[in-house]
Coordinates of C-alpha atoms and ligand atoms in Angstrom, one line a residue:
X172 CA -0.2 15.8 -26.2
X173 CA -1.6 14.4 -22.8
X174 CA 1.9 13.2 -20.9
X175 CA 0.3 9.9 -20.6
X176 CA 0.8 7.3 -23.3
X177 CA -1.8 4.8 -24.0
X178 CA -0.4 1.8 -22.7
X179 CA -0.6 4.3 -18.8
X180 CA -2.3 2.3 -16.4
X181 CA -4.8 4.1 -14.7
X182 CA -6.5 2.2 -11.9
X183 CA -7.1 1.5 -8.6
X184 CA -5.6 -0.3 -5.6
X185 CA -6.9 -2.6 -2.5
X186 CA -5.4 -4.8 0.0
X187 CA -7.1 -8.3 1.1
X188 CA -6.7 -7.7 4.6
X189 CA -8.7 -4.2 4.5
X190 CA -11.2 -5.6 1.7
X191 CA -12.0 -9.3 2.0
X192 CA -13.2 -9.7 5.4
X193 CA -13.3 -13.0 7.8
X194 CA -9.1 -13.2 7.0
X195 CA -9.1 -15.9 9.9
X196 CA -6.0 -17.4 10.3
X197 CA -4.0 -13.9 9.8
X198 CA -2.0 -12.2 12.9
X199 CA -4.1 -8.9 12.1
X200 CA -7.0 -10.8 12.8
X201 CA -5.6 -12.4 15.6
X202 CA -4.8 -9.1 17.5
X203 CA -8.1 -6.8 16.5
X204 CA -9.8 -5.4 19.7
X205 CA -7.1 -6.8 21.9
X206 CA -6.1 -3.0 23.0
X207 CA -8.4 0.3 23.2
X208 CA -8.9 2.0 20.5
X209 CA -8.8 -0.7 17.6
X210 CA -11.5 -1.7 15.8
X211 CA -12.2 -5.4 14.0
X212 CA -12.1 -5.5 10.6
X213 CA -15.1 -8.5 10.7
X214 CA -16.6 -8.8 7.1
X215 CA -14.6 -6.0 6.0
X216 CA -16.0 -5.4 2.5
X217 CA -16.7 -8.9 2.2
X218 CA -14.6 -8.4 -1.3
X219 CA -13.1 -12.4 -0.7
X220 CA -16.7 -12.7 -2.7
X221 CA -17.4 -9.6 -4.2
X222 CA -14.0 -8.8 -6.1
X223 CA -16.0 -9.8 -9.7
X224 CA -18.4 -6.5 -8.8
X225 CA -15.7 -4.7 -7.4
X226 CA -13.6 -4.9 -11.0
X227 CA -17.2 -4.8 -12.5
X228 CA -17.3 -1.3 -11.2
X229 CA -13.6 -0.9 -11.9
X230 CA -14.0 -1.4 -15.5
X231 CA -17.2 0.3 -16.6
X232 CA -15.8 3.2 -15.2
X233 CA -13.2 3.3 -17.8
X234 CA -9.8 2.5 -15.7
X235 CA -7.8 -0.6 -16.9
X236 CA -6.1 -1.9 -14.1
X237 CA -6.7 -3.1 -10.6
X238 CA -3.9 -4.0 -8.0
X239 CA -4.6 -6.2 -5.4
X240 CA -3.4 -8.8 -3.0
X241 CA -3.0 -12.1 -2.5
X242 CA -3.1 -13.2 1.2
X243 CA -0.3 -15.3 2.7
X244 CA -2.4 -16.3 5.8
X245 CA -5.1 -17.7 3.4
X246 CA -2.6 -19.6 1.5
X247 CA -0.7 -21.0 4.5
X248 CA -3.1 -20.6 6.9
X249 CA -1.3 -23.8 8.7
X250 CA 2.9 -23.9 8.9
X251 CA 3.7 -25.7 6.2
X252 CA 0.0 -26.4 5.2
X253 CA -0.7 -25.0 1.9
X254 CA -4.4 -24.2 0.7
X255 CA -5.2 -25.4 -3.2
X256 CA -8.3 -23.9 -2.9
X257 CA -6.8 -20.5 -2.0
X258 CA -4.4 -20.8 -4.7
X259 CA -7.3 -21.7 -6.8
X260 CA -9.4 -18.5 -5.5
X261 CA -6.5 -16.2 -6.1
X262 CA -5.8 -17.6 -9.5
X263 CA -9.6 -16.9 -9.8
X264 CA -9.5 -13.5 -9.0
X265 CA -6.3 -12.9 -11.7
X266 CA -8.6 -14.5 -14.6
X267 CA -11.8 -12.5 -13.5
X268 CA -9.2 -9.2 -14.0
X269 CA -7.8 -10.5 -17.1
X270 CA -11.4 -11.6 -19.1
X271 CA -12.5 -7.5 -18.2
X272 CA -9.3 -6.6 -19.8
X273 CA -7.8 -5.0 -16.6
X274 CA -4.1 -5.3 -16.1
X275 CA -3.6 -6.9 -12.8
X276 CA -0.9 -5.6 -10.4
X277 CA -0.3 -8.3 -7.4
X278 CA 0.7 -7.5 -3.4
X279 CA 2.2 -10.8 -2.6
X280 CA 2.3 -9.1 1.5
X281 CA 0.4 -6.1 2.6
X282 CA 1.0 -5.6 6.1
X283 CA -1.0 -9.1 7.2
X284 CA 0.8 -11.8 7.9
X285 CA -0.2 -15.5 9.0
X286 CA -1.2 -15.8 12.8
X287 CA 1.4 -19.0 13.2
X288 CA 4.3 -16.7 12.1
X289 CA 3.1 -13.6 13.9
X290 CA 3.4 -15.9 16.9
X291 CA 6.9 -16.6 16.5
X292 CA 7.9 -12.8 15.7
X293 CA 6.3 -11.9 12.5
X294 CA 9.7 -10.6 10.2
X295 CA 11.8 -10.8 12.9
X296 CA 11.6 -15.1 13.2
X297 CA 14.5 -16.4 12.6
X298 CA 13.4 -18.3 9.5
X299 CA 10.9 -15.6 8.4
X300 CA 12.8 -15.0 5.4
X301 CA 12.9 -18.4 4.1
X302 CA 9.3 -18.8 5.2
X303 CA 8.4 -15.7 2.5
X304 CA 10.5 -17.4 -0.1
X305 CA 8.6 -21.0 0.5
X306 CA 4.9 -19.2 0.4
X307 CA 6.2 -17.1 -2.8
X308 CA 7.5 -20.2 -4.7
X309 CA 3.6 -21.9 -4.0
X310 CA 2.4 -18.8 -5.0
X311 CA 4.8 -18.3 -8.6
X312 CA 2.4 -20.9 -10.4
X313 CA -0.7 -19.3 -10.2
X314 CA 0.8 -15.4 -11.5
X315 CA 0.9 -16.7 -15.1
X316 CA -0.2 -13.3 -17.2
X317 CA 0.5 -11.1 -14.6
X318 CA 2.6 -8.7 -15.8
X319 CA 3.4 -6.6 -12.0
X320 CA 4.0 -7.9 -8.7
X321 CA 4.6 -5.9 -5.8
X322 CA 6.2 -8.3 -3.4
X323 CA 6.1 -6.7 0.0
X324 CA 3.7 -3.4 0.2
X325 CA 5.5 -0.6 2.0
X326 CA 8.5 -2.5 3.6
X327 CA 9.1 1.0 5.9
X328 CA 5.7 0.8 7.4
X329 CA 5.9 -2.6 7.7
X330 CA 9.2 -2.1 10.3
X331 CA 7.1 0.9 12.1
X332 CA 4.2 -1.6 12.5
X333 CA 6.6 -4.4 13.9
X334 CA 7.9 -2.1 16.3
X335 CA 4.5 -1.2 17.5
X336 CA 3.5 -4.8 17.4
X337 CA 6.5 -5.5 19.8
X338 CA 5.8 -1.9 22.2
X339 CA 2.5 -3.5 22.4
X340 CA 3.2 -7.1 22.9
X341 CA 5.3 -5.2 25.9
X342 CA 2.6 -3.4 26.9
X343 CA 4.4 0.0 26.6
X344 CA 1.7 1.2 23.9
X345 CA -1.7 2.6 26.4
X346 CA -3.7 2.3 23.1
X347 CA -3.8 1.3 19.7
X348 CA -2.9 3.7 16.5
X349 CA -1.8 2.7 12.9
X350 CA 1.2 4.5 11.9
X351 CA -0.8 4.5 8.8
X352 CA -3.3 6.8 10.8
X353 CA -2.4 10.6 12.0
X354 CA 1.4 10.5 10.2
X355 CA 1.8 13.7 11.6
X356 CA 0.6 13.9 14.9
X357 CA 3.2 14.7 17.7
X358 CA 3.4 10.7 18.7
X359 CA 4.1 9.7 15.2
X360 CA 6.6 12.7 14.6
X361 CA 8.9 11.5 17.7
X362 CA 8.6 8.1 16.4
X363 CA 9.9 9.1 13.0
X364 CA 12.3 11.0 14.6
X365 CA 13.9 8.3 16.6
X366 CA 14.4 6.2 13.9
X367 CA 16.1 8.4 12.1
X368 CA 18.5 9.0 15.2
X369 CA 18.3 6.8 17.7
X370 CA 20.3 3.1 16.7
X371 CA 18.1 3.2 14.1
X372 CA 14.9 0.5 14.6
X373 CA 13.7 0.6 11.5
X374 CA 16.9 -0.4 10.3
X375 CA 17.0 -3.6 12.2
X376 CA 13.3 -4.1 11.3
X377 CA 14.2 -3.9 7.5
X378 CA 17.1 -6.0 7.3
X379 CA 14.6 -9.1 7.0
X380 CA 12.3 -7.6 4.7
X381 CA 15.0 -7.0 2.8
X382 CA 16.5 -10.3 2.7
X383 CA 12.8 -11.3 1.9
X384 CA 12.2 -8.6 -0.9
X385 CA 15.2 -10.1 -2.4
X386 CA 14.5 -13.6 -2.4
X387 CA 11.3 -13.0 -3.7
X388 CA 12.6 -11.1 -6.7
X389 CA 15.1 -14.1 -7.4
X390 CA 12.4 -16.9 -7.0
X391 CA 9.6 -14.6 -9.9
X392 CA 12.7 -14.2 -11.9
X393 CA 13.5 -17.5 -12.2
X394 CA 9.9 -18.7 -12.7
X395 CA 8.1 -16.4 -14.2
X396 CA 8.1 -13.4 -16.3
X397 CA 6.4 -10.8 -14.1
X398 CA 7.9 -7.5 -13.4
X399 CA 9.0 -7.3 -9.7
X400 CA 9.4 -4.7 -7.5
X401 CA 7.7 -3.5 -4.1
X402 CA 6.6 -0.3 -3.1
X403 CA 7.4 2.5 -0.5
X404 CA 5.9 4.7 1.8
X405 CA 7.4 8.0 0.3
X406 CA 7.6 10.6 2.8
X407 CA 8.0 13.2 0.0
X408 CA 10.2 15.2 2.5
X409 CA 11.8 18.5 2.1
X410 CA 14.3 20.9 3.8
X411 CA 13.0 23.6 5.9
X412 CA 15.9 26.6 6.2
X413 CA 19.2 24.7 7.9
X414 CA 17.1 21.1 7.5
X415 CA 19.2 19.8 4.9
X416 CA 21.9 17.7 7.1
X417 CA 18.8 16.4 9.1
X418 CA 16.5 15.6 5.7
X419 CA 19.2 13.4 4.4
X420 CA 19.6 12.0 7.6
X421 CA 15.5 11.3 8.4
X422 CA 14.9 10.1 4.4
X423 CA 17.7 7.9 4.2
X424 CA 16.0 5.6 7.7
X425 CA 12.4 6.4 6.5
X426 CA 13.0 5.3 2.4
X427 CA 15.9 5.3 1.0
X428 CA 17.3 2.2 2.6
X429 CA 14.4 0.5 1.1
X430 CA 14.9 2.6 -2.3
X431 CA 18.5 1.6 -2.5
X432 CA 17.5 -2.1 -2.1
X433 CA 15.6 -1.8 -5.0
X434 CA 18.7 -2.7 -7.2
X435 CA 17.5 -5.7 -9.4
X436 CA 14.2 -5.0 -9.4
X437 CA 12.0 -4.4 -12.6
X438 CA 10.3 -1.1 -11.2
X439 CA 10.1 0.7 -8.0
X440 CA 6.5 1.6 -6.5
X441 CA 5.4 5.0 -5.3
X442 CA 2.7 5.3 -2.9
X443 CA 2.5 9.0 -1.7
X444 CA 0.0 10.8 0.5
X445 CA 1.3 14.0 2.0
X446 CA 4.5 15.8 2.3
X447 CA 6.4 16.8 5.5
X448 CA 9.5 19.4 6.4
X449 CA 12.3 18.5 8.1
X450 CA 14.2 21.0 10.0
X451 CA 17.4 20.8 12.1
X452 CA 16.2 18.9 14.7
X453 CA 13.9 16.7 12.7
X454 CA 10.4 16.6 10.8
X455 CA 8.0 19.4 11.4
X456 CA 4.7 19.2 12.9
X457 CA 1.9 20.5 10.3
X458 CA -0.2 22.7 11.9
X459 CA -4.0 22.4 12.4
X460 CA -5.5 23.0 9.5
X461 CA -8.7 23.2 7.7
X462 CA -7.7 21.0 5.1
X463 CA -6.0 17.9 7.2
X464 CA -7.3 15.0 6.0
X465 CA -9.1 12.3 8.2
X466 CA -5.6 10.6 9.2
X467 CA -4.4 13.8 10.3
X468 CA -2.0 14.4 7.4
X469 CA -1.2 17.4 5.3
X470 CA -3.3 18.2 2.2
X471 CA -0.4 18.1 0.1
X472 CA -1.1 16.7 -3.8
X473 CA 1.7 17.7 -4.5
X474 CA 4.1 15.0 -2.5
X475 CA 3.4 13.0 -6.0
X476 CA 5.6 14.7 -7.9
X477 CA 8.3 15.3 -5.3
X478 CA 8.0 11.6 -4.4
X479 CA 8.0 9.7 -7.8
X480 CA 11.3 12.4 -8.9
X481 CA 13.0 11.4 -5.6
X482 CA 12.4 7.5 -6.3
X483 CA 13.2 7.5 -9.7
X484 CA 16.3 9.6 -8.9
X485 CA 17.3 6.9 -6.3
X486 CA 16.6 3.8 -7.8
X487 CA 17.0 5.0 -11.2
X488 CA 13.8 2.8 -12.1
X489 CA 10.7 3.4 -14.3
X490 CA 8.0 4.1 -11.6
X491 CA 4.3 2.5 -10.9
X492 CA 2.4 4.9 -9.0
X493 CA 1.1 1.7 -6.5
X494 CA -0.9 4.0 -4.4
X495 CA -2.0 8.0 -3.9
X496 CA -4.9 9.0 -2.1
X497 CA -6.5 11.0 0.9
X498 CA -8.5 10.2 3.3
X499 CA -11.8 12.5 3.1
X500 CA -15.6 12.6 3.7
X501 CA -15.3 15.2 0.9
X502 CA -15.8 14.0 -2.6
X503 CA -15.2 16.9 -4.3
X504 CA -11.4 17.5 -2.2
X505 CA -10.9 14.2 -3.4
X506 CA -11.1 14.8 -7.0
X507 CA -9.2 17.9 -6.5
X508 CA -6.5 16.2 -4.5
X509 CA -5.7 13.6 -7.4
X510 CA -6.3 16.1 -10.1
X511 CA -3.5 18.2 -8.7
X512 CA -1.4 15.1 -8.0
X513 CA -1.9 14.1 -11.3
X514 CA -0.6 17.5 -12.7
X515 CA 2.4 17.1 -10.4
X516 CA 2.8 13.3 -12.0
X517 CA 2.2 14.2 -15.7
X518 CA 5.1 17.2 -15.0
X519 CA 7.2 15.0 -13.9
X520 CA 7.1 13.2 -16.4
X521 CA 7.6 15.8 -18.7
X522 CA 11.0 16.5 -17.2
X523 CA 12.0 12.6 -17.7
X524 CA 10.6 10.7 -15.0
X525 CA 9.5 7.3 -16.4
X526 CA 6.0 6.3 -14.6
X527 CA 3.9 3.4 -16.1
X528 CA 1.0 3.7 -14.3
X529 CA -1.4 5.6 -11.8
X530 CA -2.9 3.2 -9.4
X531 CA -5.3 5.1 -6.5
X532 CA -5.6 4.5 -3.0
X533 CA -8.3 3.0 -2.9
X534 CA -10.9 1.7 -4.5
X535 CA -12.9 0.8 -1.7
X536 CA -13.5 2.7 1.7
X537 CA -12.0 -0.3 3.8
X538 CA -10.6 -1.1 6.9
X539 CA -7.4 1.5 7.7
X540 CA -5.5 -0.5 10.1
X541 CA -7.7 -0.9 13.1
X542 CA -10.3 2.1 12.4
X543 CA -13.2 2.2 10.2
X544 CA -13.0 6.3 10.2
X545 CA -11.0 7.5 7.2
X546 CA -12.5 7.4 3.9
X547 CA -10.0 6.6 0.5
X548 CA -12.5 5.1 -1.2
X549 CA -13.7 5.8 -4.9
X550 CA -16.8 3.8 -3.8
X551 CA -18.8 3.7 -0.5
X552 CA -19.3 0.4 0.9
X553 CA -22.7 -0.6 3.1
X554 CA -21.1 -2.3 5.8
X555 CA -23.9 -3.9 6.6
X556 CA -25.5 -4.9 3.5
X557 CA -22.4 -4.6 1.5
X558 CA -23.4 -2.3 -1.3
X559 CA -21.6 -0.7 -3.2
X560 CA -21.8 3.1 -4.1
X561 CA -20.0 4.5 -6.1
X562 CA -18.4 8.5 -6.0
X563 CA -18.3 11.0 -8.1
X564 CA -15.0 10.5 -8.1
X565 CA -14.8 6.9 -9.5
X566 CA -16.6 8.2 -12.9
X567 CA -13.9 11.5 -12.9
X568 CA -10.8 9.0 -12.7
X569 CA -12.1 6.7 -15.2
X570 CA -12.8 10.4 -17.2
X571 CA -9.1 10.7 -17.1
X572 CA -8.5 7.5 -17.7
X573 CA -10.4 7.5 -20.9
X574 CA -8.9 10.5 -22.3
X575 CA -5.7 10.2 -21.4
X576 CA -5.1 13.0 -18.6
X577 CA -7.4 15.1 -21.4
X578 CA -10.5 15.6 -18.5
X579 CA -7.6 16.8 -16.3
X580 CA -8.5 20.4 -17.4
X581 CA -12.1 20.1 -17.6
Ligands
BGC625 C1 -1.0 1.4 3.0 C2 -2.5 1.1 3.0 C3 -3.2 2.2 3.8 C4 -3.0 3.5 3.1 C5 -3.7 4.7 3.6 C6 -0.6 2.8 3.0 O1 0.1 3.0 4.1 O2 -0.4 0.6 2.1 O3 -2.7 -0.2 3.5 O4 -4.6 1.9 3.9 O5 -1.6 3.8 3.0 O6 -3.2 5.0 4.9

């Protein structure tokens, strides 16, 4: 008995803005360089051609899934001006996944969003929720077979990044860091903190995405037959002695508000990295340690486990692990990492927690939201000649993969 059926999806995530490269008409691209500190993404990992190798590598590595993302920008890279070819690219890249037999798992937004909308707001346009619903309808043909979509990727960093879009565009950010980057630096903790306190921003950032997320789900449910969900940012937070008021408080702004809007969806997505404490007067610095990983968060493999029983307790929906990772130079701490998250999952899931599938973060080393520094990848990626090496750690997942959590104590 491995804990994972064989119908688990074990796999491996990306996101076209961080993969493809030359995403033109997208507000990201629109705003690289513009302040210190931010690097371009360029060709990226020039994946917009490569994606056959990269599921090439995928495959013969023994996983049997591969999530990934179609680009809105690409699709509508004009108001109102939709692309067939990009449809026809994307609906490319779903029958490439589904000849090598690998279950595809589709972002329909990760973070990116088309320049003309960013213009007028990004989420917070007036019409930005209809504007979703219009580019998801265009997009509904082309998902035939899919079986997962993941309509908007990490809805609560998607509010954080807004609100750091609109500091900048204010010019009350000095220089440029992705929330996504150092989570637990000072900066980001009294950020966090002031969300959960203060009239709430994130709040008022997620009322659209939340209007959108819904929306969405209606439009796949009436014309298709995917499974629809999207998927968080878990914190995986827990009390420190007399933090328990203050945890509630902190998880509810952070995830929860997203969680609890996942009523009516087909599955809820996990994406956990690290864990944090909260005390009574709000999340706790980690200290400097050895082990930090190259965004600055916590070595902590086991947030999994905390984060997929808190979701699933929430939502009360079977779980897809949508992303899990860390960012390291270190191979070897990277196989250790997901081998003790993995442990964390499968128990779990022994105590009840229904997970479909293990999805890691990521499979390429890509572009992390304005720096090239951190490394997620399971393969290396010459960004100059764009070849692709593959870790260590690529042939231990698919390991796992191919005997059903067995290699998880070899
Ligand atoms: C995002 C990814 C990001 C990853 C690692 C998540 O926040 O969905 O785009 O690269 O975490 O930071």
């Amino acid at each position: 008995m491995t804990g994972f059926s064989s119908d688990f999806l074990w796999g491996a995530s990306t996101a076209p803005h961080q993969v493809e490269g030359s995403n033109l008409a997208s507000d990201w691209w629109a705003r690289e360089g513009l302040m210190p500190g931010m690097e371009l993404s360029g060709d990226a990992c020039d994946s917009y051609h490569r994606y056959r190798e990269d599921m090439t590598l995928l495959v013969e590595a023994g996983l049997n899934a591969y999530r990934f993302g179609i680009e809105w920008a690409r699709i509508e890279p004009r108001e109102g001006h939709f692309s067939r070819a990009e449809l026809a690219h994307y609906r490319r890249m779903i029958e490439t996944a589904l000849e090598f037999g690998l279950t595809p798992a589709v972002t329909l937004q990760h973070f990116s969003l088309p320049a003309w909308l960013g213009a007028r707001g990004g989420w917070s346009a007036p019409d930005a929720v209809e504007l979703f619903g219009r580019y998801v309808e265009k997009v509904a043909p082309i998902l035939e077979g899919v079986e997962w979509v993941v309509t908007i990727n990490e809805p609560n960093m998607m509010a954080m990044m807004s609100m750091l879009q609109d500091q900048a565009a204010r010019g009350e950010l000095g220089e440029w860091q992705s929330p996504t980057v150092d989570a637990d630096s000072e900066r980001a903790v009294e950020q966090t903190t002031n969300v959960a306190s203060l009239p709430v921003p994130s709040v008022e950032y997620a009322q659209p995405l939340i209007a959108a997320h819904r929306a969405a789900v209606d439009i796949l449910h009436a014309r298709t037959s995917v499974k629809v969900g999207w998927s968080i940012a878990n914190g995986a937070f827990t009390a420190a002695p007399g933090g328990e008021e203050k945890l509630v408080e902190i998880r509810y702004a952070y995830e929860d508000v997203y969680l609890e809007a996942s009523l009516g969806d087909d599955f809820t997505g996990v994406q956990s990295y690290s864990s944090q404490q909260v005390g009574p007067d709000g999340l706790i610095p980690h200290p400097e340690h050895p082990d930090n990983t190259m965004v600055g968060s916590a070595y902590r493999p086991d947030s999994l486990g905390i984060a997929v029983r808190h979701a699933s307790a929430v939502t009360g929906l079977p779980v897809l692990v949508t992303e899990n990772g860390i960012a390291t130079a270190d191979d070897e701490r990277r196989i250790a990492y997901t081998r003790e998250a993995l442990e964390g999952l499968r128990e779990a899931m022994a105590d009840g927690v229904q997970v479909n599938g293990y999805l890691h973060w990521s499979l390429l080393d890509n572009y992390e939201w304005g720096h090239w520094g951190p490394k997620f990848g399971l393969i290396a990626v010459d960004r100059e000649t764009f070849v692709r090496t593959p870790k260590p750690s690529l042939a231990w997942l698919g390991a796992v993969a191919r005997t059903r959590g067995g290699q998880l104590a070899g």
